[in-house]
CSV table of C-alpha atoms in Angstrom, one decimal:
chain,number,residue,atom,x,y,z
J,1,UNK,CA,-5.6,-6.8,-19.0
J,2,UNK,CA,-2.1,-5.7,-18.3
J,3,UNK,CA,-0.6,-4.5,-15.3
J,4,UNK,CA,0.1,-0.8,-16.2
J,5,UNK,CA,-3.3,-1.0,-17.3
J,6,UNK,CA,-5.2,-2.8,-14.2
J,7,UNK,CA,-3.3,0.1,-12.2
J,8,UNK,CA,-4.1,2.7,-14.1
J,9,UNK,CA,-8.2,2.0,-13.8
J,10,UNK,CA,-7.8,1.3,-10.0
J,11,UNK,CA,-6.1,4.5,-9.9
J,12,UNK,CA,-9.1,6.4,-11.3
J,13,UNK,CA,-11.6,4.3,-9.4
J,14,UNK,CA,-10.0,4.7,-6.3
J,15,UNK,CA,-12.7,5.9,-3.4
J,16,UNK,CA,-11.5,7.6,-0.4
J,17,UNK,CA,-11.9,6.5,3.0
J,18,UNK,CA,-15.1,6.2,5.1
J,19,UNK,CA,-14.4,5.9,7.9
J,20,UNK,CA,-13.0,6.9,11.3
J,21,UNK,CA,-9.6,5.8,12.2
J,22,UNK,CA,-9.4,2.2,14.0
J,23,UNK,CA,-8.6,1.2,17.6
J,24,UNK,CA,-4.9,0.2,16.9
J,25,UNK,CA,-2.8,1.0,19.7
J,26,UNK,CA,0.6,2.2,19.6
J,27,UNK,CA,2.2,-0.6,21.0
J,28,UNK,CA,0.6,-2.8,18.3
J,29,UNK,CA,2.6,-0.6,15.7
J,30,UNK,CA,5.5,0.4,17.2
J,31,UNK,CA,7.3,-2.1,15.8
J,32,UNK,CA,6.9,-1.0,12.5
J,33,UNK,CA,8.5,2.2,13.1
J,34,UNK,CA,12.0,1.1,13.0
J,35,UNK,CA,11.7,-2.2,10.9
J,36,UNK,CA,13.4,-3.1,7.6
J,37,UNK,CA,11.7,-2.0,4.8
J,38,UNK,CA,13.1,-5.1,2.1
J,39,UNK,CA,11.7,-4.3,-1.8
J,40,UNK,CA,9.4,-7.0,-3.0
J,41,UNK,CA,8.9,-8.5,0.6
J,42,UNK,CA,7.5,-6.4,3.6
J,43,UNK,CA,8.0,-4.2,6.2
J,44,UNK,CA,9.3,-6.4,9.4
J,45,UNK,CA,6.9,-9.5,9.9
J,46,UNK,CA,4.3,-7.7,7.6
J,47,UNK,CA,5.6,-9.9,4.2
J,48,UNK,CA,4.4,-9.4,0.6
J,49,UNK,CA,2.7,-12.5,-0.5
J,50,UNK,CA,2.1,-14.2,3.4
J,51,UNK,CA,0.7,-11.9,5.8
J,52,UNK,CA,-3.0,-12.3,5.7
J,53,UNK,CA,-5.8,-9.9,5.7
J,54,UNK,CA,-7.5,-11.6,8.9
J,55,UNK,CA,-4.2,-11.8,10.7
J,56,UNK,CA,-3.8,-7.8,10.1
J,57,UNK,CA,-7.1,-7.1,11.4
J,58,UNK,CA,-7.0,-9.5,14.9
J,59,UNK,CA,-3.5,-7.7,15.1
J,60,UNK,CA,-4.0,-3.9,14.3
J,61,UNK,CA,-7.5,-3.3,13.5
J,62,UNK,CA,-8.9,-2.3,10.5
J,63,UNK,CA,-7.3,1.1,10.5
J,64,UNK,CA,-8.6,3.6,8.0
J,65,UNK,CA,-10.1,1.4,4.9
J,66,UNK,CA,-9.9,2.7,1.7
J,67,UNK,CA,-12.2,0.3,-0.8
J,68,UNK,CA,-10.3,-0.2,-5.0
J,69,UNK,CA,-13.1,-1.4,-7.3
J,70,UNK,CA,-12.6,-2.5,-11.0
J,71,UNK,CA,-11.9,-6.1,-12.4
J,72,UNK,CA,-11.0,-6.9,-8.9
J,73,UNK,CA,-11.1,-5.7,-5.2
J,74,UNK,CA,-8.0,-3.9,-3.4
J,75,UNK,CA,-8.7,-3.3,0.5
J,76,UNK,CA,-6.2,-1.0,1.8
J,77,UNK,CA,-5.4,-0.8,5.5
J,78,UNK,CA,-4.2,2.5,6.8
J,79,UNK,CA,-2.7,3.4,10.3
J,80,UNK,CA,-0.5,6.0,12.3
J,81,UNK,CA,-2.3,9.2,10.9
J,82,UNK,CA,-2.1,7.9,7.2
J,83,UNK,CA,1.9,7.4,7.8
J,84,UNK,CA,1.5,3.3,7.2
J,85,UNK,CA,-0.7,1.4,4.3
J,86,UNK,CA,-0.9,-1.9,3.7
J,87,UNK,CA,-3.2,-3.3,0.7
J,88,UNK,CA,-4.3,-6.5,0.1
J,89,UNK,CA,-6.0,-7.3,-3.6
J,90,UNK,CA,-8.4,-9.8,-5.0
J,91,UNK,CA,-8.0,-12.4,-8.2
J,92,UNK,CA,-10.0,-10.9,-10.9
J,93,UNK,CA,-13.5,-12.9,-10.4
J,94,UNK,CA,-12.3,-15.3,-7.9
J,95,UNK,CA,-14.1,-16.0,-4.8
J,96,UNK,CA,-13.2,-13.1,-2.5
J,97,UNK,CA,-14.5,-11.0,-5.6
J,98,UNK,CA,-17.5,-12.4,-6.2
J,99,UNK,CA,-18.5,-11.9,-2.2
J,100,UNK,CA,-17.4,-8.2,-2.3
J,101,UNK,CA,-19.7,-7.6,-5.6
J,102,UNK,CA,-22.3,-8.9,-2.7
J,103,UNK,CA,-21.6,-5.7,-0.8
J,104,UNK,CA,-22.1,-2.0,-1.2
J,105,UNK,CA,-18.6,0.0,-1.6
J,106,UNK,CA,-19.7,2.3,2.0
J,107,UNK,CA,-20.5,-1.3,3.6
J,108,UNK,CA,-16.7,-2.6,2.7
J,109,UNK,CA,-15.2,0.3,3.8
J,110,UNK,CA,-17.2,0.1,7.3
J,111,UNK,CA,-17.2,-3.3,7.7
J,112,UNK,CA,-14.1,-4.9,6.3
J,113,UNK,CA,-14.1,-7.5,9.4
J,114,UNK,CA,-17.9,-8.6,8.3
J,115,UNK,CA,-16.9,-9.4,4.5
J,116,UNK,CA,-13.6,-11.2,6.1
J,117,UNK,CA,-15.6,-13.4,8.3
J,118,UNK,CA,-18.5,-14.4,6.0
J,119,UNK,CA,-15.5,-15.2,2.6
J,120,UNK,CA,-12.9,-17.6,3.6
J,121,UNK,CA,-11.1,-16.7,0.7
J,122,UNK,CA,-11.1,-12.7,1.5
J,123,UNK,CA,-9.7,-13.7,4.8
J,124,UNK,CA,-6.7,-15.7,3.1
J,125,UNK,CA,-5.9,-12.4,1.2
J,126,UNK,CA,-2.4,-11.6,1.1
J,127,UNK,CA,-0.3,-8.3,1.5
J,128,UNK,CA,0.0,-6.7,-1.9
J,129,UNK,CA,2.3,-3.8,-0.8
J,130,UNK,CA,3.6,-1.7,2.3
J,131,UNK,CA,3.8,2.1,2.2
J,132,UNK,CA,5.5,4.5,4.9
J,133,UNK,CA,5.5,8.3,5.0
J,134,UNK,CA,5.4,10.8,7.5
J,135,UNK,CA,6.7,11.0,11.1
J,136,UNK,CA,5.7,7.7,12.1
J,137,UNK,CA,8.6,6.1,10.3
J,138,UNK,CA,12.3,6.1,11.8
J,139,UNK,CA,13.3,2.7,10.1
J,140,UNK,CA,15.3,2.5,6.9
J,141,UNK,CA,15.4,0.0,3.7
J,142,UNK,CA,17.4,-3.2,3.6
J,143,UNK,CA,20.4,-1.2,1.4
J,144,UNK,CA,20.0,1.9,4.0
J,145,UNK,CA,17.5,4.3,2.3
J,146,UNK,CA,15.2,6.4,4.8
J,147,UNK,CA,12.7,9.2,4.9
J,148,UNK,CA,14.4,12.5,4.1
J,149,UNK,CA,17.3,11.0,2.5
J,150,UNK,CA,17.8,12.5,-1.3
J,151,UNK,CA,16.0,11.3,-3.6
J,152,UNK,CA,18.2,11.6,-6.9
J,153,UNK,CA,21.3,10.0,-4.9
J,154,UNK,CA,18.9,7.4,-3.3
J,155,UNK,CA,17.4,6.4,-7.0
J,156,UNK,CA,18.9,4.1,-9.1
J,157,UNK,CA,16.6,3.4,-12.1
J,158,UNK,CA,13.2,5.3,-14.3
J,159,UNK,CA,10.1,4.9,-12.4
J,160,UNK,CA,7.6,2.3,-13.8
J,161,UNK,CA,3.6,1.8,-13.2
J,162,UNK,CA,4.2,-1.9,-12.9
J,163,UNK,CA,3.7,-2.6,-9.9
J,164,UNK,CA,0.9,-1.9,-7.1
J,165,UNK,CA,2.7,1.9,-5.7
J,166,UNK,CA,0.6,3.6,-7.7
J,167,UNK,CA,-2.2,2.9,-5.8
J,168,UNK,CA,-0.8,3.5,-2.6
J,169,UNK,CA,0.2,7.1,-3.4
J,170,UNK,CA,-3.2,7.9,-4.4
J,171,UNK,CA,-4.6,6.6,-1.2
J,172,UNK,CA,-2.3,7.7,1.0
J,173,UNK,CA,-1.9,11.1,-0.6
J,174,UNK,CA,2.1,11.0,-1.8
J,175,UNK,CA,3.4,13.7,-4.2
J,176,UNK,CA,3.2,12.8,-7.5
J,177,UNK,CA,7.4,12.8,-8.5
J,178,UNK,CA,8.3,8.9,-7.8
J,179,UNK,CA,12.0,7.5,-8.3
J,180,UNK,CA,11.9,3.5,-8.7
J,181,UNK,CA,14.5,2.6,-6.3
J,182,UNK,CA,15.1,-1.3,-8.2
J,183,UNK,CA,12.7,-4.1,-8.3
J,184,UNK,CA,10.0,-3.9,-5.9
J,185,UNK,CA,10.8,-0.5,-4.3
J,186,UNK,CA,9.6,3.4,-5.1
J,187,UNK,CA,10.7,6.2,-3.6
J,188,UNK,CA,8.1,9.7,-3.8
J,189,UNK,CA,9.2,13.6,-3.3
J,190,UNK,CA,8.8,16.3,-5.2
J,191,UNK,CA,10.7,16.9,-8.4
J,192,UNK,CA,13.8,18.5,-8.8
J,193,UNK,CA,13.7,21.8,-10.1
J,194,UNK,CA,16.6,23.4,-11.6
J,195,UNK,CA,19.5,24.0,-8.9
J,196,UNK,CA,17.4,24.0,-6.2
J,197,UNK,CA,18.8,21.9,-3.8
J,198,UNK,CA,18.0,18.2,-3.8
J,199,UNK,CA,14.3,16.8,-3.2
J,200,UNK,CA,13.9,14.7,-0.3
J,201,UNK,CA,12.2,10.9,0.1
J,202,UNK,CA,8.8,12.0,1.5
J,203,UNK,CA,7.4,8.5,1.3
J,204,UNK,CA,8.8,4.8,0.4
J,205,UNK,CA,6.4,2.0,-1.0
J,206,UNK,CA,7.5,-1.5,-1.4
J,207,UNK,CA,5.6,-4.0,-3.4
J,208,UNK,CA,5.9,-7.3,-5.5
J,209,UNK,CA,8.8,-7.7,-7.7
J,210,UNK,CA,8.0,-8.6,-11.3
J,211,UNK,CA,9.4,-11.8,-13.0
């Protein structure tokens, strides 16, 4: 299956969350508010491709979890009023897979920790893709891009599906206009209309760069 096409199925399959927000205190993600957003690797210490889904979970709590079912498993984590998401995937049939098939889709989403600590291999998960929105954000990206900047100026390419941003503006309730910013980096806004003035970034998504 390709990419574009692996999204596009999570996309419809996509369940929204069930259940209450988590314990995560302030302090645990205040320093996310002002960090570097970098395209294709993180948000701060939160790196694409190293941070762990059991490390996330001992450090912020599960958050808001929102379950992705289709040829494989997406778990995402959201926090700060649905202004942060974080999303982890599985392989296609590998081993975390094959222990969430074990589960109902109500059970994962209440009891992410209970599927992390019974699969080694969901535990080893790694962060897919960081998206920011909202209020809770103050930070900017690595070449100076923040919330509420313009997102025409701030774009410098066509928006592509190939990637995993699609998923988080679905879960995490972006508009539907998205600007690729270069590899590994979205922006989201409304779309221009005419010569109204300028739409602004309403949310940023940053996510693995393709080779």
């Amino acid at each position: 299956m390709t990419n574009l096409g692996r999204d596009l199925i999570l996309a419809v399959l996509l369940l929204p969350a069930l259940t209450a927000c988590g314990s995560s205190t302030p302090a645990a993600l205040a320093p996310y508010q002002s960090a570097t957003l970098e395209p294709g690797k993180g948000l701060g210490d939160l790196r694409i491709g190293s941070t762990t889904l059991t490390g996330t979970l001992a450090r912020l709590g599960p958050g808001r979890v929102s379950v992705l079912a289709s040829d494989f498993y997406g778990f995402e984590l959201v926090y700060a009023d649905g202004d942060l998401a974080l999303l982890f995937l599985t392989g296609e049939q590998d081993e975390c897979h094959r222990a969430a098939q074990q589960r109902s889709l109500p059970d994962l989403s209440q009891d992410l920790a209970g599927l992390v600590a019974a699969a080694p291999a969901c535990a080893a998960l790694t962060l897919h893709s960081v998206a920011v929105r909202g209020d809770f954000y103050q930070g900017r990206t690595s070449t100076g891009v923040g919330l509420g900047d313009g997102i025409i100026t701030a774009a410098t390419g066509a928006v592509s599906l190939d990637g995993g941003y699609a998923l988080h503006a679905l879960s995490s309730g972006a508009p539907a206009f998205a600007h690729a910013a270069g590899p590994g980096i979205v922006y989201y806004g409304q779309p221009p209309e005419g010569d109204k003035p300028e739409p602004a970034i309403e949310m940023i998504a940053v996510f693995p760069t393709r080779e």
